Structure formats: structure tokens, C-alpha cells
mmCIF file of C-alpha atoms in Angstrom:
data_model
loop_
_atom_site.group_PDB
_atom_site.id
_atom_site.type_symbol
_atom_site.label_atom_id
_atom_site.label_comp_id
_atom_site.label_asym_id
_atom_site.label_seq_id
_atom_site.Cartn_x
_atom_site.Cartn_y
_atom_site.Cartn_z
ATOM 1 C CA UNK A 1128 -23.875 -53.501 38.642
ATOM 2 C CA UNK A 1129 -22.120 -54.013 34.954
ATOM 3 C CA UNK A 1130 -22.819 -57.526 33.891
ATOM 4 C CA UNK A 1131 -19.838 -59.671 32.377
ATOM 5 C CA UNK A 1132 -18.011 -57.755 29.500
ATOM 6 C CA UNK A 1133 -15.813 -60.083 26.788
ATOM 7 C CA UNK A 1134 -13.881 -58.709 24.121
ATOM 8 C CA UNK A 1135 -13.392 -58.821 21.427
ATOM 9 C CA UNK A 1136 -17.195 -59.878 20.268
ATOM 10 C CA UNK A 1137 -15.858 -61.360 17.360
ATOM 11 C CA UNK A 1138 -12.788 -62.477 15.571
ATOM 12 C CA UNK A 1139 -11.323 -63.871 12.600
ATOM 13 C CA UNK A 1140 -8.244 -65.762 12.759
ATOM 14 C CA UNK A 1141 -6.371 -68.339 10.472
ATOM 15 C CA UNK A 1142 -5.501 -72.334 11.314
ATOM 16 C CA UNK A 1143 -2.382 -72.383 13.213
ATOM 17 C CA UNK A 1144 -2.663 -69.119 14.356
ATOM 18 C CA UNK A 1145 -3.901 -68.395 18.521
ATOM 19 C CA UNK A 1146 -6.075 -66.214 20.359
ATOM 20 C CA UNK A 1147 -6.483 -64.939 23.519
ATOM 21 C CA UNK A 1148 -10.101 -63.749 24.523
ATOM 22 C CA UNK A 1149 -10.893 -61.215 27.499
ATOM 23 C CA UNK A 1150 -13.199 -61.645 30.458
ATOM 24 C CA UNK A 1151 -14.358 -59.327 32.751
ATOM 25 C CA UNK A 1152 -16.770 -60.913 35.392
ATOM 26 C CA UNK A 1153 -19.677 -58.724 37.341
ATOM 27 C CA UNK A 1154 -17.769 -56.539 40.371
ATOM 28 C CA UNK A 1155 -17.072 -58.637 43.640
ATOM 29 C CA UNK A 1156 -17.560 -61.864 41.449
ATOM 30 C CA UNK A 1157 -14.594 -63.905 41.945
ATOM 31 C CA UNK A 1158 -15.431 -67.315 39.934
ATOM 32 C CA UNK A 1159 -15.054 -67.277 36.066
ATOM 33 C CA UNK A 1160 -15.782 -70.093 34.189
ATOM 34 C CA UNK A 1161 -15.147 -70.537 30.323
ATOM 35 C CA UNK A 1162 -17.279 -72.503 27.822
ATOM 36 C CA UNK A 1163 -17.332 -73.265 24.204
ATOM 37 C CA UNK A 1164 -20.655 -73.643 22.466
ATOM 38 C CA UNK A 1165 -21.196 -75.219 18.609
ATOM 39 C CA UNK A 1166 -23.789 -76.270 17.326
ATOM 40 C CA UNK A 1167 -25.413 -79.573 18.570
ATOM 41 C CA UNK A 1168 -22.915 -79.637 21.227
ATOM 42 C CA UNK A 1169 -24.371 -77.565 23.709
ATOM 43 C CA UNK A 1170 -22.323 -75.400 25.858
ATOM 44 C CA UNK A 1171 -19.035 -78.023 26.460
ATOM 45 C CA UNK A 1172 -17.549 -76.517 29.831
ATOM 46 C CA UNK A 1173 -13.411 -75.351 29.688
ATOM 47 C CA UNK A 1174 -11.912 -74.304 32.771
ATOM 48 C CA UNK A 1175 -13.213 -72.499 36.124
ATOM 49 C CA UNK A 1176 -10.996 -69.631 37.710
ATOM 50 C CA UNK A 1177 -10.955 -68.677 41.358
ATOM 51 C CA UNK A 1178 -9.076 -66.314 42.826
ATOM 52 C CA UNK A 1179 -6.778 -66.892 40.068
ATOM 53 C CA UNK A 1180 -6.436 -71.015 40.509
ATOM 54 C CA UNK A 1181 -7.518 -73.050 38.107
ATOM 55 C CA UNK A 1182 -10.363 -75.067 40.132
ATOM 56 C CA UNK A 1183 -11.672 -76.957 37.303
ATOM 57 C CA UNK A 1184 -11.051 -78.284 33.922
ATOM 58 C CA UNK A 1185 -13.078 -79.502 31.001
ATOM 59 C CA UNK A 1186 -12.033 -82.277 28.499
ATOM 60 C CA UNK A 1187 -10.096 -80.147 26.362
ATOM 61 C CA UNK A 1188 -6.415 -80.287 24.661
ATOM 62 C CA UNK A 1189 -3.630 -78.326 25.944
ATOM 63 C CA UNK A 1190 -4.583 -75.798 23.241
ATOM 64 C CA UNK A 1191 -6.685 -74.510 25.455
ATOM 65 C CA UNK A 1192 -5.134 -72.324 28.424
ATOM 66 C CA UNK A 1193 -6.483 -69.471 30.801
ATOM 67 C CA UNK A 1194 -5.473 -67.614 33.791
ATOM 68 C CA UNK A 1195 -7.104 -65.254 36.154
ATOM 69 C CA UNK A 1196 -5.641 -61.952 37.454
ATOM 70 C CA UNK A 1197 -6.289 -60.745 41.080
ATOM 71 C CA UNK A 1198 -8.783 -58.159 39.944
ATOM 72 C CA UNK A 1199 -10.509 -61.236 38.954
ATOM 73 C CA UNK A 1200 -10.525 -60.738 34.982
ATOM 74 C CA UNK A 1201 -9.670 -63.737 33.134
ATOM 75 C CA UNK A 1202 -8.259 -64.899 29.791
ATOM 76 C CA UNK A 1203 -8.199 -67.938 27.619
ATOM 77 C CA UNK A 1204 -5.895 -68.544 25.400
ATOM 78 C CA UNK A 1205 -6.259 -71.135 21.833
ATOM 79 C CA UNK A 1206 -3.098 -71.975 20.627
ATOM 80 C CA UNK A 1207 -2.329 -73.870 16.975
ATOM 81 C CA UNK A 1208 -5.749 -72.966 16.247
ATOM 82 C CA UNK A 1209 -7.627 -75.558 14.009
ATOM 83 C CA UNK A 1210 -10.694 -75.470 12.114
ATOM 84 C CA UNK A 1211 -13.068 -77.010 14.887
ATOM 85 C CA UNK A 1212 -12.203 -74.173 17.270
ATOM 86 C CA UNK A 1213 -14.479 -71.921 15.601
ATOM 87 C CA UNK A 1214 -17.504 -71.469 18.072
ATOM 88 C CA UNK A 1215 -19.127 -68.919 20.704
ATOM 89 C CA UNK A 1216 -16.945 -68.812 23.444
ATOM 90 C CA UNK A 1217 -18.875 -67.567 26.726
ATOM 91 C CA UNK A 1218 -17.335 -66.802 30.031
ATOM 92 C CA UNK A 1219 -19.761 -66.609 33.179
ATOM 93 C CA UNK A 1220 -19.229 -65.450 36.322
ATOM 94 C CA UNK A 1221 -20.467 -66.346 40.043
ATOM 95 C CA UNK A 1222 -19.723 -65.719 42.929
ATOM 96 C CA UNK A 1223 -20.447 -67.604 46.462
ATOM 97 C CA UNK A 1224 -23.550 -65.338 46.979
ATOM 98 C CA UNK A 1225 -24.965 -66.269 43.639
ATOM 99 C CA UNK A 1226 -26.824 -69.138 44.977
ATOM 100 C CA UNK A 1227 -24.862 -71.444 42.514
ATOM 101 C CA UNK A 1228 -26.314 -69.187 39.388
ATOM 102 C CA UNK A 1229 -23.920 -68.235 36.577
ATOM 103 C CA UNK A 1230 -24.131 -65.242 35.019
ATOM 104 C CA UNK A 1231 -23.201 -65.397 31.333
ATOM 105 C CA UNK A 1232 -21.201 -62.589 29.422
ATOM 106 C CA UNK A 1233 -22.735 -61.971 25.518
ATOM 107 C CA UNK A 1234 -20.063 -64.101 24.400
ATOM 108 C CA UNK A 1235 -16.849 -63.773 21.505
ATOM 109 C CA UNK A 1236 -17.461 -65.641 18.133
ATOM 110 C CA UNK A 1237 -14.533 -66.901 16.826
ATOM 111 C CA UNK A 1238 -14.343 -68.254 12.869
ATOM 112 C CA UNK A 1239 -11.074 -70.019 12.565
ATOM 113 C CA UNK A 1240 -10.334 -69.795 8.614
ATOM 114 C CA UNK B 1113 -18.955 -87.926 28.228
ATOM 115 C CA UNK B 1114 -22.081 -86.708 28.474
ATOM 116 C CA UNK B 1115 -23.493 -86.234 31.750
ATOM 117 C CA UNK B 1116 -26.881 -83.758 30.551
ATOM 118 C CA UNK B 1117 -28.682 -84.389 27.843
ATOM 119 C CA UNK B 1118 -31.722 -82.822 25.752
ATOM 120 C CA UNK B 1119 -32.822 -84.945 23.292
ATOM 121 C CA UNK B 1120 -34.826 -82.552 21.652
ATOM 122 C CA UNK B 1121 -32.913 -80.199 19.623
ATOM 123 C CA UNK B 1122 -36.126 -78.407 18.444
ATOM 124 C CA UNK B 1123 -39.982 -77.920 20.013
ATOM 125 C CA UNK B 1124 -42.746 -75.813 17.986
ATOM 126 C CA UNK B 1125 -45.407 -75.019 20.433
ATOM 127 C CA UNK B 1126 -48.507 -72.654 19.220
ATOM 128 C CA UNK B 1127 -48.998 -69.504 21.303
ATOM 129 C CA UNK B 1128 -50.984 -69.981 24.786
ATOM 130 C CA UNK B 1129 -50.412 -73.340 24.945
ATOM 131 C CA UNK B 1130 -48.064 -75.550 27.173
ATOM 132 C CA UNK B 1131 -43.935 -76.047 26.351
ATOM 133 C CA UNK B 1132 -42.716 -78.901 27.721
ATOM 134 C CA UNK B 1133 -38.821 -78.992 27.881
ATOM 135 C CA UNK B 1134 -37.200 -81.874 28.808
ATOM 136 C CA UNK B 1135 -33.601 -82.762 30.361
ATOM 137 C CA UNK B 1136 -31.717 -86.314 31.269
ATOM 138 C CA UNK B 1137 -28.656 -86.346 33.227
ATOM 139 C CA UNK B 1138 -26.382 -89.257 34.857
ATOM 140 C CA UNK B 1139 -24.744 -88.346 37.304
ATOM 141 C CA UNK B 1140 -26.388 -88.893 40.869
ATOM 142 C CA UNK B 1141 -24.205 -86.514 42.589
ATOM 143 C CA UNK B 1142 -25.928 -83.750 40.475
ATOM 144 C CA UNK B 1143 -27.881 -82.109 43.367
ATOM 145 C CA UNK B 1144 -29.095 -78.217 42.007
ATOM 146 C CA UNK B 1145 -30.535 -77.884 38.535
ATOM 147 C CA UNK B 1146 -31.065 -74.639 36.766
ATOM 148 C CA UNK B 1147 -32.538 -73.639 33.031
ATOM 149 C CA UNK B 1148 -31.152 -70.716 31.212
ATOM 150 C CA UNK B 1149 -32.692 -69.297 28.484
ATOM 151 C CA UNK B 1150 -30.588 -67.663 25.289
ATOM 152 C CA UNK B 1151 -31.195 -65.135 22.557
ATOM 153 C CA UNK B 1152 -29.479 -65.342 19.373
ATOM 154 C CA UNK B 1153 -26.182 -62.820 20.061
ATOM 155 C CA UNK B 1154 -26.539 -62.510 23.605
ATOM 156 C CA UNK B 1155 -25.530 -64.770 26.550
ATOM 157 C CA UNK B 1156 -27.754 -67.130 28.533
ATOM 158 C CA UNK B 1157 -29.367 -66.191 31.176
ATOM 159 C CA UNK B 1158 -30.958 -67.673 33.878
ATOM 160 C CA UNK B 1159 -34.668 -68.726 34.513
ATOM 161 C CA UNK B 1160 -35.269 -71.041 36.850
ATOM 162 C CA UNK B 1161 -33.560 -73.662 39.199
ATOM 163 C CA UNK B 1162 -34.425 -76.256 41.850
ATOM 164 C CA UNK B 1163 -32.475 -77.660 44.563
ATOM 165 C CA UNK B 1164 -32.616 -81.409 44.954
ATOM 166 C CA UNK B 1165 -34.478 -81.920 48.078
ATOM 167 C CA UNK B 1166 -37.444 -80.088 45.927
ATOM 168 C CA UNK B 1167 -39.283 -81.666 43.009
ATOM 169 C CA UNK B 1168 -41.089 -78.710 41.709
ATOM 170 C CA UNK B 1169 -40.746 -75.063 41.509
ATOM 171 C CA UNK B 1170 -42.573 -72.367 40.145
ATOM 172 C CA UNK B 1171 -42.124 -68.669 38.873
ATOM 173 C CA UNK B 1172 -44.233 -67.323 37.173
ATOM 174 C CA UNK B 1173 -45.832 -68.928 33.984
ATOM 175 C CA UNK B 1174 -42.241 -71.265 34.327
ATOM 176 C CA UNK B 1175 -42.163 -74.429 36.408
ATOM 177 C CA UNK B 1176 -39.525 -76.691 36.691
ATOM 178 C CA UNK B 1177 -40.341 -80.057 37.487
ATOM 179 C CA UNK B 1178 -37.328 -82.943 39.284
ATOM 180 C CA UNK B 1179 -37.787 -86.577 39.202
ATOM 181 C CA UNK B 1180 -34.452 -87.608 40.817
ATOM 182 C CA UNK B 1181 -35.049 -91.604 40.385
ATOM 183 C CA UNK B 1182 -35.849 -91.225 36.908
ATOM 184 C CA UNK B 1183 -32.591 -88.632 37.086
ATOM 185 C CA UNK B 1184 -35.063 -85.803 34.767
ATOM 186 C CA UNK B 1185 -36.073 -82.791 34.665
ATOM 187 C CA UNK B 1186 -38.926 -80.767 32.557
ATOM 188 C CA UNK B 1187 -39.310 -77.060 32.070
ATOM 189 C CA UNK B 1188 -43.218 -76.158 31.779
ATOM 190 C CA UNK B 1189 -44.096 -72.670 30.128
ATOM 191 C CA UNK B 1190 -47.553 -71.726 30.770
ATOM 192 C CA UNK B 1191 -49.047 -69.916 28.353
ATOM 193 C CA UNK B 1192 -46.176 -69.443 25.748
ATOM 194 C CA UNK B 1193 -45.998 -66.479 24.362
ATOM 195 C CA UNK B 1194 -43.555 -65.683 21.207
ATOM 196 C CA UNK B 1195 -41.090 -63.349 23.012
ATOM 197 C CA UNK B 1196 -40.164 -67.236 24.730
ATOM 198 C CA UNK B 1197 -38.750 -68.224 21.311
ATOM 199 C CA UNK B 1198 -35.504 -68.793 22.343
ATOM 200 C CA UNK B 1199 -33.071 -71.582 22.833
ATOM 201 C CA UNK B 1200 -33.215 -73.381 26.811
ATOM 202 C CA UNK B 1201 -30.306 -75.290 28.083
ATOM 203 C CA UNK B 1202 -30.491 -77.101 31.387
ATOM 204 C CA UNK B 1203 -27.774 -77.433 33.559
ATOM 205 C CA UNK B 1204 -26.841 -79.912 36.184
ATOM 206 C CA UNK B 1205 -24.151 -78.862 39.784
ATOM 207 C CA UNK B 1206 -22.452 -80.836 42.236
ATOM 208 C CA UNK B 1207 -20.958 -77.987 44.050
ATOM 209 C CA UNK B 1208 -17.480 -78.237 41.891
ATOM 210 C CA UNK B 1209 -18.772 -78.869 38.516
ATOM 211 C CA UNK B 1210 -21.939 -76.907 36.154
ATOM 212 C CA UNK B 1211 -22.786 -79.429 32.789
ATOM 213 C CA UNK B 1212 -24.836 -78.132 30.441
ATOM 214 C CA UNK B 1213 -27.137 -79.854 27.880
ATOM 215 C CA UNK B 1214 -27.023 -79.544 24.206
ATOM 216 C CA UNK B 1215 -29.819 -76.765 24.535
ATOM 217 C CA UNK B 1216 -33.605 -76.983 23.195
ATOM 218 C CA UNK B 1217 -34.388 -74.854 20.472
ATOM 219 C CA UNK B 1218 -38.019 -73.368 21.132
ATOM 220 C CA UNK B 1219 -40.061 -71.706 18.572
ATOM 221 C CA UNK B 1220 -43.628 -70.246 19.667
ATOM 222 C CA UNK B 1221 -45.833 -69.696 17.011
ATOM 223 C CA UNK B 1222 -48.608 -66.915 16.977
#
């Protein structure tokens, strides 16, 4: 099986600007979760998708959006992007079968300028 | 808030000896516990878990170790090799909700 795909890798935006970053979770994997890692901080959870409901959600502003699409691919979405945003965004996907393991896509850096 | 926690942002650990990782959490509904393991430019992926009715399990030269009272968990790696340089986050589940810890940066020397 493919493992979790997320494009673009990287990215280079501007402050005020937004993003939206791709998703594609392992085939018959219908939970996606998003994360945002920085240095020190660890890997600070987002949002979890399943079958395109937002299940959970992480401590985050409104900035921060996402849906999931019934082939189970999901977005995010940073909007008025500021400075702080810049980080490794990760998605993982799982599915009930996983025995609670995530499995981790390589990630999209995003540098906020 | 947060609920995992590695205090140790950085272990140096000569090759064939012991790693120790270590991991805190709060939250006593946390009840399956898993350690990932990242490159640089890649994602994590997993290593190890253990299910709360456990307090140790082994794969491999990788043991995880679960004190539920003292609400901690350890990561042993016997005999570290180099290729285990890496950086280790633990994570804690309650079914609804994966926390992850800051993430341990290991460096095996040769």
C-alpha cells in the first residue's frame, strides 16, 4: 500500500497571505489527523477528520480550518497567515484496524515570510 | 495545556550502550501509549506501544516500560546503535484524543 502523500513538501508564503495544504491518507484509511510541529513544541495536535466530520479539535485559532472529502483526502487551510505559523505541518492517517497507530505522511514545511 | 511531556530535549548515549527515554503525562484517562521515532525530512513513524493493562513491552532491542501511578513511561534501546540517532516522541490515547510530547532528540555516538 502507498503510505500518506502531502503536497506541496514545502512552501513559501507571505504574512497575511493563506494556504491550503493536501493530504492523502494510506487506501481504506478513513481517519486523518493534522498536526503542527516547531521546535520545542513537539507535535501540537489540529483537527481529526472522519468520514469527513470534524471529530476533534486542537487549541488552535479559527485560522486554522480543514475538511475531508469522501474519498477520504483532507485539507487544511491557514488563513491571515502570521509569522508563528511557519512549522512542519504533518497529517497522519489511521484507520479502526490500525490498532490505535498513526501513520505519519513526510510532512509540508511552511516558512511564513 | 500540556498533557505529555519530555523533559529532555536532548540524550547523547555512546554506541552499545543503554538509551533511556523518558515521558510524563497527566491525564489518567490516557490508557495506550506509543513512541514514534523521526528522521530529519521524513515523518514519524512508529516503534513501539503498550496498552495500559501492560507495564512492559518488548521488540526487539526496544522496550517500553509503563508506570501508571507514577503516570510515566521510558523507552529502553538496547544496544544503541547510530542509525537510532533520531528524534523520539511519545504519545499518549484515550480513544478520542493522540497528545504528543515535545520529542527527545537522541544522538548515538560511535
Amino acid at each position: 500500500k502507498a503510505g500518506v502523500t502531502q503536497t506541496p513538501r514545502y512552501l513559501i508564503k507571505t504574512r497575511g497571505q493563506q494556504v491550503t495544504l493536501s493530504c492523502s491518507p494510506i487506501s481504506g484509511h478513513r481517519s486523518v489527523s493534522w498536526y503542527q510541529q516547531t521546535p520545542g513544541q513537539g507535535l501540537q495536535f489540529l483537527f481529526e477528520y472522519f468520514s469527513e466530520t470534524q471529530r476533534n479539535k486542537g487549541n488552535f485559532p479559527g485560522r486554522f480550518s480543514g475538511r475531508q472529502f469522501s474519498n477520504s483526502r483532507s485539507e487544511m487551510n491557514v488563513s491571515t497567515l502570521e509569522l508563528g505559523d511557519s512549522a512542519l505541518y504533518l497529517c497522519a492517517s489511521s484507520s479502526l484496524t490500525s490498532g490505535g497507530k498513526q501513520f505519519f505522511g513526510p510532512g509540508t514545511r511552511l516558512t511564513v515570510l | 495545556d500540556q498533557q505529555v511531556k519530555q523533559n529532555s530535549p536532548s540524550l547523547s548515549v555512546q554506541e552499545g550502550r543503554i538509551s533511556i527515554l523518558n515521558c510524563d503525562y497527566t491525564n489518567s484517562m490516557f490508557d495506550y501509549f506509543l513512541w514514534y521515532k523521526k528522521y530529519p525530512a521524513e515523518g514519524p513513524t512508529f516503534l513501539i506501544s503498550i496498552s495500559s493493562i501492560k507495564d512492559k513491552n518488548e521488540d526487539g532491542r526496544f522496550t517500553v516500560f509503563l508506570n501508571k501511578s507514577a503516570k510515566h513511561l521510558s523507552l529502553h534501546i538496547v544496544p544503541s546503535q547510530p542509525g537510532d540517532s533520531a528524534v523520539y516522541f511519545c504519545a499518549a490515547s484515550d480513544n478520542n484524543d493522540m497528545r504528543f510530547g515535545a520529542g527527545t532528540r537522541l544522538t548515538v555516538k560511535p
